[in-house]
Short mmCIF file of C-alpha atoms and ligand atoms in Angstrom, two decimals:
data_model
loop_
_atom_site.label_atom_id
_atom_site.label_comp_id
_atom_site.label_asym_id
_atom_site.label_seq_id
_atom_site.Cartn_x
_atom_site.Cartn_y
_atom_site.Cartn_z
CA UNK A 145 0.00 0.00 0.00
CA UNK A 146 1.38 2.97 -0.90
CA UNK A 147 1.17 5.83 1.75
CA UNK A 148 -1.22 9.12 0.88
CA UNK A 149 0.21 12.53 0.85
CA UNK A 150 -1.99 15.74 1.56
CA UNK A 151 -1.15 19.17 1.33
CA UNK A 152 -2.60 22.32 0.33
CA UNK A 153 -2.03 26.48 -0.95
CA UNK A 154 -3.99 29.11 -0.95
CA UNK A 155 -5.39 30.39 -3.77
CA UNK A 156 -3.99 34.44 -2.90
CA UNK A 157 -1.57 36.48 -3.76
CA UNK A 158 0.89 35.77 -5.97
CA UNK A 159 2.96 31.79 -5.91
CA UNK A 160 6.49 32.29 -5.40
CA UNK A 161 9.69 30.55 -5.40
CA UNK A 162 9.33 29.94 -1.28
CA UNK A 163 5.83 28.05 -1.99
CA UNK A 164 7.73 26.13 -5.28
CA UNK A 165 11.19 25.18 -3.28
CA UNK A 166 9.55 24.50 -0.07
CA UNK A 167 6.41 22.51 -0.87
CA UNK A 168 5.43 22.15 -5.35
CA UNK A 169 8.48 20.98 -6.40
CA UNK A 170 8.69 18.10 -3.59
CA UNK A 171 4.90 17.32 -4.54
CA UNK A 172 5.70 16.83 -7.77
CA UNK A 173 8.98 14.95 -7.40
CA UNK A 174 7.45 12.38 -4.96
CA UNK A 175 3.92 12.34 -6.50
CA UNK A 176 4.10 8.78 -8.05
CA UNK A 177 5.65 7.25 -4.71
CA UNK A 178 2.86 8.16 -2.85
CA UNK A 179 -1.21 8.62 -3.34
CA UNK A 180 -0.62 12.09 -3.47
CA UNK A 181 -4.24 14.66 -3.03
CA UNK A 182 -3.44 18.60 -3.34
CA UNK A 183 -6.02 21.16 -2.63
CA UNK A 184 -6.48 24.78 -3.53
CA UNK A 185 -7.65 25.54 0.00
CA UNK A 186 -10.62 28.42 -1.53
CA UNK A 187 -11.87 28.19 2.37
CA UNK A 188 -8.57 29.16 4.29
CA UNK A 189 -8.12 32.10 1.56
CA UNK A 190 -11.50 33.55 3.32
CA UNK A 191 -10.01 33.58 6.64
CA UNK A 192 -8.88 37.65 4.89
CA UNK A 193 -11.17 39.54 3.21
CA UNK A 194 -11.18 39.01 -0.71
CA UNK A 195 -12.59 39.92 -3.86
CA UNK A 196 -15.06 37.14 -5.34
CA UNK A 197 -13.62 37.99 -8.96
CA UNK A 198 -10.22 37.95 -7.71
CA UNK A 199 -10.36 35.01 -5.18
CA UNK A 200 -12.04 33.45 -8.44
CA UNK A 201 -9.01 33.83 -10.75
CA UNK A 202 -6.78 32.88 -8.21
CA UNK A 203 -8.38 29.58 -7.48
CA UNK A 204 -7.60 28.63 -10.83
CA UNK A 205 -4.55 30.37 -11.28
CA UNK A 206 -2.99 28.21 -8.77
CA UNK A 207 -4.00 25.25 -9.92
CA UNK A 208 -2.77 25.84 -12.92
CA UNK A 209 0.55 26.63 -11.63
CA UNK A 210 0.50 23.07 -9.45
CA UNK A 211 -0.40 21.29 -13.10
CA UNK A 212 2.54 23.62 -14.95
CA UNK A 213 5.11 22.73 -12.36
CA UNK A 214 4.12 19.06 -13.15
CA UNK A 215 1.57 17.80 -11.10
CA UNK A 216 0.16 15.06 -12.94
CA UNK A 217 -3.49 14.74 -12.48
CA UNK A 218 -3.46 11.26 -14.19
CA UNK A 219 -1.20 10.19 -10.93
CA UNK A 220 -2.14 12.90 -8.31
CA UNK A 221 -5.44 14.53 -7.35
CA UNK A 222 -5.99 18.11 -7.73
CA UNK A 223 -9.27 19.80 -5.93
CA UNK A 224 -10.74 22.80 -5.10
CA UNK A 225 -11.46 22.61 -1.25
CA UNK A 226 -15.03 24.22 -1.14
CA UNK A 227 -16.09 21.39 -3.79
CA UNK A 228 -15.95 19.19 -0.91
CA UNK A 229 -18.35 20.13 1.38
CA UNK A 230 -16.71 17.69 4.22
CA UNK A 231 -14.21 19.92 4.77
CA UNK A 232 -16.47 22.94 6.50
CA UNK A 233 -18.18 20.03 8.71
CA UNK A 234 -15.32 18.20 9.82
CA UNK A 235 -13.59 21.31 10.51
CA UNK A 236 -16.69 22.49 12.93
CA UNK A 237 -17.02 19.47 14.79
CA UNK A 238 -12.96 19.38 15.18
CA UNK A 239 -13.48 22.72 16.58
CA UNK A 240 -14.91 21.12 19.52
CA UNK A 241 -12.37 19.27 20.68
CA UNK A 242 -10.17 22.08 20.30
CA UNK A 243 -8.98 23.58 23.51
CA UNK A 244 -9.12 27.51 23.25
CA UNK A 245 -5.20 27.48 24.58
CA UNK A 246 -3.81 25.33 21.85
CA UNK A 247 -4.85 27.95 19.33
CA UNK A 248 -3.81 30.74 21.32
CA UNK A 249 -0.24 28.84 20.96
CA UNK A 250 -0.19 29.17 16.98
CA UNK A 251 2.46 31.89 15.98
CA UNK A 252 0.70 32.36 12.32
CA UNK A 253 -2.08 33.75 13.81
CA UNK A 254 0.10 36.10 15.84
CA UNK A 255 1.59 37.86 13.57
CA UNK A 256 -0.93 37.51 10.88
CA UNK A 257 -3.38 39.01 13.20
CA UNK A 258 -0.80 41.81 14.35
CA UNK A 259 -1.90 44.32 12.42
CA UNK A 260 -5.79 44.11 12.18
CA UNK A 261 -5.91 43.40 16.32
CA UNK A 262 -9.70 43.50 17.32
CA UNK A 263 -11.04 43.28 13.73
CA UNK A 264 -9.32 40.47 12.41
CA UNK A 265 -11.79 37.45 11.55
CA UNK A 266 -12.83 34.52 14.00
CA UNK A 267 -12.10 32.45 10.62
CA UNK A 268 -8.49 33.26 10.94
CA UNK A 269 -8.29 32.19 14.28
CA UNK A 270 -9.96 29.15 14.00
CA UNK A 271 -7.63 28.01 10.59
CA UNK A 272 -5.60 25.36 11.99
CA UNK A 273 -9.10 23.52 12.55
CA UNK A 274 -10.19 23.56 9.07
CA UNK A 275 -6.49 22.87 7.65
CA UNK A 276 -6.93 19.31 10.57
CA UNK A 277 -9.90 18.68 8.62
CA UNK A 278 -8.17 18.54 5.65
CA UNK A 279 -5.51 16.76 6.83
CA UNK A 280 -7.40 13.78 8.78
CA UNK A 281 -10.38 13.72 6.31
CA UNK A 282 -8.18 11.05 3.64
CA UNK A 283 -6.83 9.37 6.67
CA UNK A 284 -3.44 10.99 5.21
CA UNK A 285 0.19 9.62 6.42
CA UNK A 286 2.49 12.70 5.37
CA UNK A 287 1.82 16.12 5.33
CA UNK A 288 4.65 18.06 2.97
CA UNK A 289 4.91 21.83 3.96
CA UNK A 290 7.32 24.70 4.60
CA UNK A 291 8.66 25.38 8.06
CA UNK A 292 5.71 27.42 8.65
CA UNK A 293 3.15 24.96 8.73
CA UNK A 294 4.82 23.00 11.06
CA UNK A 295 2.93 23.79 14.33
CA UNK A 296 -0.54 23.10 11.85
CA UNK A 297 0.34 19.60 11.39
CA UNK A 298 1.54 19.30 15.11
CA UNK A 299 -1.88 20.64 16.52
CA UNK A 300 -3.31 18.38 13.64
CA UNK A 301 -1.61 15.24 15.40
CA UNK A 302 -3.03 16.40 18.52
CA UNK A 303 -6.76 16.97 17.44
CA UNK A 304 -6.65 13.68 15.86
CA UNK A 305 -5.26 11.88 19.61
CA UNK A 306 -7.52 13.18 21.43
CA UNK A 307 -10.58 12.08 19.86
CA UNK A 308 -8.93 9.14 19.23
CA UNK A 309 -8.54 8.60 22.66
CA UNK A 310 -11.93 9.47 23.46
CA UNK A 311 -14.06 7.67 20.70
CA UNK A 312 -11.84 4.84 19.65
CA UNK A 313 -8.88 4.67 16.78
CA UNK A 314 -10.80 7.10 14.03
CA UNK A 315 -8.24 9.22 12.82
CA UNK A 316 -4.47 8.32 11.37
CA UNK A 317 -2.15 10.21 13.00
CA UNK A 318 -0.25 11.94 10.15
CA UNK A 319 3.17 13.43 10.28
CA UNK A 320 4.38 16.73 9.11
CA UNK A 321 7.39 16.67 6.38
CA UNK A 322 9.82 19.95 6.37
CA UNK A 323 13.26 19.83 3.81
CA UNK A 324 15.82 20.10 5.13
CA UNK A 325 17.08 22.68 2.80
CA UNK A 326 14.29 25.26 1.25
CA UNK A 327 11.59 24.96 4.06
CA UNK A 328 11.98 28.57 4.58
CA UNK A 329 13.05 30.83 1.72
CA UNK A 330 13.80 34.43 2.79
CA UNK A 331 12.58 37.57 1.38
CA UNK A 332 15.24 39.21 -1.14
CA UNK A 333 14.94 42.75 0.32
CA UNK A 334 14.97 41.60 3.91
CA UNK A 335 16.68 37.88 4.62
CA UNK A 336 15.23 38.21 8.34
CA UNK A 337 11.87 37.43 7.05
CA UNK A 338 10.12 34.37 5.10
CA UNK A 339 9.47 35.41 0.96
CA UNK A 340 6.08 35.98 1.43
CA UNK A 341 3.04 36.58 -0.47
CA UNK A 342 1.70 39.55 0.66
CA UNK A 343 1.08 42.54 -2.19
CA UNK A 344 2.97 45.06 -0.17
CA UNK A 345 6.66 43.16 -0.09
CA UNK A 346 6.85 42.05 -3.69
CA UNK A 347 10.25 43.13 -3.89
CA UNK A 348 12.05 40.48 -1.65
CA UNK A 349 9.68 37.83 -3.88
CA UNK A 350 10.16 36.05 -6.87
CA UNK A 351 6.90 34.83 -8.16
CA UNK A 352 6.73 31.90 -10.42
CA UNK A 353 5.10 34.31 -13.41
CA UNK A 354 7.13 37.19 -12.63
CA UNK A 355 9.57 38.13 -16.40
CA UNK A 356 13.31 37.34 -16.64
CA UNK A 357 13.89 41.14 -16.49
CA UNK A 358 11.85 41.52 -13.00
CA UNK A 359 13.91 38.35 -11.62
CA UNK A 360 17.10 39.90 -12.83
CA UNK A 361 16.09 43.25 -11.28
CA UNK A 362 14.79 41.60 -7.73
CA UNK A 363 18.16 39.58 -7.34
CA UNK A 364 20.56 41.94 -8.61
CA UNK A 365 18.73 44.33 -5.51
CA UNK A 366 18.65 41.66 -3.18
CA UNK A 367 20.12 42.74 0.69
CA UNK A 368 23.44 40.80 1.53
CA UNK A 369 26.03 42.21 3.63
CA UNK A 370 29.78 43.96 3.85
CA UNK A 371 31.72 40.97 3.29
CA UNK A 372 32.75 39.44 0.14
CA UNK A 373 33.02 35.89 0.54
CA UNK A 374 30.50 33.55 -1.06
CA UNK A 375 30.31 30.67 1.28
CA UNK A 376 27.36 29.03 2.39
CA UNK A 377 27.20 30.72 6.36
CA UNK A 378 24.08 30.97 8.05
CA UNK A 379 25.40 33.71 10.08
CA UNK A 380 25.28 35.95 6.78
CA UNK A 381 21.48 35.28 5.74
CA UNK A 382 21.37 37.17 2.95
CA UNK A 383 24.08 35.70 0.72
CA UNK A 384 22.96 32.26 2.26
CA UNK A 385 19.30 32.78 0.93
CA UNK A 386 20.66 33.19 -2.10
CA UNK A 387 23.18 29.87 -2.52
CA UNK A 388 20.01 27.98 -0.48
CA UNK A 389 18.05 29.44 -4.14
CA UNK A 390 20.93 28.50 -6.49
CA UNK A 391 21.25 25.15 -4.79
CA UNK A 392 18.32 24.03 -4.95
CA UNK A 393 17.70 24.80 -8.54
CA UNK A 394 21.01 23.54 -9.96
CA UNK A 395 21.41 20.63 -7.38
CA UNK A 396 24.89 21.08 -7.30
CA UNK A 397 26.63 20.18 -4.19
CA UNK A 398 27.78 22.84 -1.97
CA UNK A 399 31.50 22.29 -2.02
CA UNK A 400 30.81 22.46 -6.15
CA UNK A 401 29.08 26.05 -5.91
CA UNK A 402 31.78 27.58 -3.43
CA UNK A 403 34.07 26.46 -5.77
CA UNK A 404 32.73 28.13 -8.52
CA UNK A 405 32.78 31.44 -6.81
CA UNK A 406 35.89 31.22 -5.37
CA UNK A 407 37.47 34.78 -5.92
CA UNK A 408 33.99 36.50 -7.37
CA UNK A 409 32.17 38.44 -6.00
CA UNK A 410 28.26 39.08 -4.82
CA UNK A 411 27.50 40.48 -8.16
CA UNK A 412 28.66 37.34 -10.03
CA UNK A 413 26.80 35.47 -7.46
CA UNK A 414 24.05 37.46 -8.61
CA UNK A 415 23.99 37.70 -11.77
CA UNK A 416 24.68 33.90 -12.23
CA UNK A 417 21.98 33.36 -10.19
CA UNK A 418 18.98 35.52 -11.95
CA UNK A 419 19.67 33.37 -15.02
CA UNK A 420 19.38 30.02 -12.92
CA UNK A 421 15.92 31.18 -11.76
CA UNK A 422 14.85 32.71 -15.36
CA UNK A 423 15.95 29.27 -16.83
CA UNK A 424 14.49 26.74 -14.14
CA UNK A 425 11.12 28.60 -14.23
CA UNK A 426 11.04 28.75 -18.33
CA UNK A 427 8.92 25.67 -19.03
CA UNK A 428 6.40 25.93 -15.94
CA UNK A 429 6.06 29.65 -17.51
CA UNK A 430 5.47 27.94 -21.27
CA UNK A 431 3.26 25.11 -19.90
CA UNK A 432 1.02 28.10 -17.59
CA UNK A 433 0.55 29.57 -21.14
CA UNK A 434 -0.29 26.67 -22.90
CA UNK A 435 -3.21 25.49 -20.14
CA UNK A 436 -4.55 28.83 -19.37
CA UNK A 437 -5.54 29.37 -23.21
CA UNK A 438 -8.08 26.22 -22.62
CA UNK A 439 -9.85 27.74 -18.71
CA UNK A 440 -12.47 25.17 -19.02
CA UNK A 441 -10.02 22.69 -19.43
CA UNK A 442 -8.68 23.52 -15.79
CA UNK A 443 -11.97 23.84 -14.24
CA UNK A 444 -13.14 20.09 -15.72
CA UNK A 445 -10.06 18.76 -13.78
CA UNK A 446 -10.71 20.23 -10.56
CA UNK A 447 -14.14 18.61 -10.96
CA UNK A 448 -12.85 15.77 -11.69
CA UNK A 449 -10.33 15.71 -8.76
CA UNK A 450 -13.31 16.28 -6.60
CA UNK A 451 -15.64 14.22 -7.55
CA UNK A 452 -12.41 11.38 -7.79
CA UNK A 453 -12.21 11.61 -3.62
CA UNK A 454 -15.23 12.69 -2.22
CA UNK A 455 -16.35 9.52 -0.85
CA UNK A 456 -12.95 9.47 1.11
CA UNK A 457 -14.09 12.57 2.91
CA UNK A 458 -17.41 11.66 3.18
CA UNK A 459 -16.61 8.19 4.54
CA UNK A 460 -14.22 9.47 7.03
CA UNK A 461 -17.36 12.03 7.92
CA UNK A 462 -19.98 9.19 8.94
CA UNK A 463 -17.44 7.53 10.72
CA UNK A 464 -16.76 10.74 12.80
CA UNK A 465 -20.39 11.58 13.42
CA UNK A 466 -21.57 7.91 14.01
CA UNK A 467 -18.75 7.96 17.07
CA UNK A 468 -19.89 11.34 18.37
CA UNK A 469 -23.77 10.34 17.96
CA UNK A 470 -24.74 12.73 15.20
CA UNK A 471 -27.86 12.34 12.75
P1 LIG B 284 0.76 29.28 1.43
O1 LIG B 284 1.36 30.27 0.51
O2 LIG B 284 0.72 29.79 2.82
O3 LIG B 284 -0.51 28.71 0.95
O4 LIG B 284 1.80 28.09 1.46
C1 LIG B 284 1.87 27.00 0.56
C2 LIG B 284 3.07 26.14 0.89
O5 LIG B 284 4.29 26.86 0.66
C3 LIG B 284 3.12 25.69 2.35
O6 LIG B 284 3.59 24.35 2.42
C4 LIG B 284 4.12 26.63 2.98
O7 LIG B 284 4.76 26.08 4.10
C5 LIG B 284 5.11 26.83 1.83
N1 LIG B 284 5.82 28.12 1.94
C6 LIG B 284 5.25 29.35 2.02
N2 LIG B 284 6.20 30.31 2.12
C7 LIG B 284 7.40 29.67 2.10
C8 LIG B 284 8.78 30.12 2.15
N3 LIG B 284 9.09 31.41 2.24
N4 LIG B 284 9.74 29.17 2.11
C9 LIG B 284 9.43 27.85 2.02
N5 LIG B 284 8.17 27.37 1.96
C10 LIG B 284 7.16 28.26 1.98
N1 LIG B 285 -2.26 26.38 5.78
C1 LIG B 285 -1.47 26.02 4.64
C2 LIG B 285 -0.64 27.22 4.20
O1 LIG B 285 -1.02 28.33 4.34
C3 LIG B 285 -2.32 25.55 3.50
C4 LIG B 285 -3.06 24.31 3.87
C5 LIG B 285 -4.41 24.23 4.11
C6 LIG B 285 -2.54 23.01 4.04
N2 LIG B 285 -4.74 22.96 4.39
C7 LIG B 285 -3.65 22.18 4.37
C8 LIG B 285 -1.27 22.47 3.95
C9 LIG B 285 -3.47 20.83 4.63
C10 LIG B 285 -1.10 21.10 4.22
C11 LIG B 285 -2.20 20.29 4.55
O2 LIG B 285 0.40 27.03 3.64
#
């Protein structure tokens, strides 16, 4: 039996190459190893305010980004989460057995919530319940995500215990899977921070769509420090963001790249580097073209993907509310 993979993005803001290195490119490379499901998670994008139109697009903009970085939705499945209507109920009755003070623990919500205080939305606090219900809803074994999802999967893990422990063996216990290099790529413009999507930092982030002359213009601006060395130091996180980028798209060994730069400077670094990035994203770029010309051709495998594994969900669902004594 092969084991079953879950994981999910959001369909906002724009995909960059923190959500590619840290979690699509793994998906894709593992995909036939494992049953692998990835969702567009339409639900957790809600958790902010959006625009229909826009939240819309993105939806399938994204997944057409997971099929044009080679998700293969002959071997994997590819949903929309809101097609699945298991998802909303499993994540209300999760909520339940939720303790208030686990939640209260979860650092995303922190500093997501930082700046909207009082009027940010009881959806955003209440996230890691619906991302559970994703999780334990295809009785899933690994969970691959960046660094930052880490604490999700853990609280996940714990949901899924306790009700174990209170109803009988219902949910699999599934385990979170970080990389060891890439989990957390740092913004260009500021390597203290995680490349993130957000609209207002788009300078530290490459996004998988963005041109070669706006990757060459992002790197060649990109914040390192005094020194002149190019050595792979995690004390200098700047120039190490950058080798952690070139690394993982040549796959050259470190020794190979120090090497290489051995009495250059940042701006070769650089310079090399924007043309690494231009050429590695290339054909996802071409194949985005290609499948966007055909939308309906998107859309029909999203409904596909859903209708594929809803009685998964729904399954695990009567189990769930036959042990609690619903309906
Ligand atoms: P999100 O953009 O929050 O929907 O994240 C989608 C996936 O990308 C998750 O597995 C995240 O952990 C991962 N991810 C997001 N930002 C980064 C980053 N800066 N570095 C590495 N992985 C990331
Ligand atoms: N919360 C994840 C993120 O922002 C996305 C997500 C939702 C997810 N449900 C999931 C990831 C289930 C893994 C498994 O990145």
């Amino acid at each position: 039996m092969k084991k079953r993979v879950f994981s999910g993005i959001q369909p906002t803001g724009n995909i960059h190459i923190g959500n590619y290195l840290g979690a699509i490119r793994r998906w894709v490379a593992t995909q036939a190893e494992f049953e692998s499901i990835f969702c567009v998670v339409d639900l957790h994008a809600i958790t902010i305010p959006q625009d229909p139109k826009v939240l819309k697009a993105k939806t399938r903009e994204v997944a057409g980004l997971l099929l044009a970085a080679g998700i293969d939705p002959e071997v994997s499945t590819l949903f929309v989460q809101s097609h699945i209507s298991a998802h909303a109920e499993l994540a209300w009755i999760l909520n339940c057995f939720i303790p208030v003070g686990w939640m209260r623990r979860m650092t995303q919500f922190k500093e997501k919530s930082e700046k909207q205080k009082d009027e940010v939305s009881t959806g955003l606090f209440d996230y890691p319940a619906l991302m559970a219900a994703d999780i334990l809803l295809y009785n899933t074994d690994v969970v691959p995500v960046g660094e930052d999802q880490k604490q999700h999967v853990e609280l996940t893990r714990d949901v899924a215990q306790r009700f174990n422990s209170i109803y009988g063996e219902t949910f699999r216990i599934p385990e979170a899977e970080i990389p060891q290099t890439g989990a957390r790529i740092m913004a260009l413009d500021d390597p203290t921070q995680k490349m993130s999507k957000s609209e207002e930092d788009r300078g530290g982030t490459i996004c998988l769509l963005d041109s070669p002359d706006e990757i060459r213009a992002k790197i060649m601006k990109a914040t390192t420090d005094s020194l002149r060395e190019v050595r792979f130091d995690e004390g200098r996180p700047g120039i190490y963001n950058l080798l952690v980028i070139y690394e993982l798209f040549t796959g050259q060994p470190r020794e190979e790249i120090e090497a290489r730069f051995e009495g250059k400077g940042y701006a070769d670094l650089k310079r090399e580097l924007a043309e690494v990035v231009i050429e590695g994203l290339a054909p996802l770029q071409a194949r985005y073209r290609e499948l966007t010309a055909d939308p309906a051709h998107i859309d029909s495998l999203l409904t596909q993907g859903a209708d594929r594994i809803r009685p998964i969900a729904e399954k695990t669902l009567s189990l769930v509310k036959e042990r609690i004594g619903l309906g």
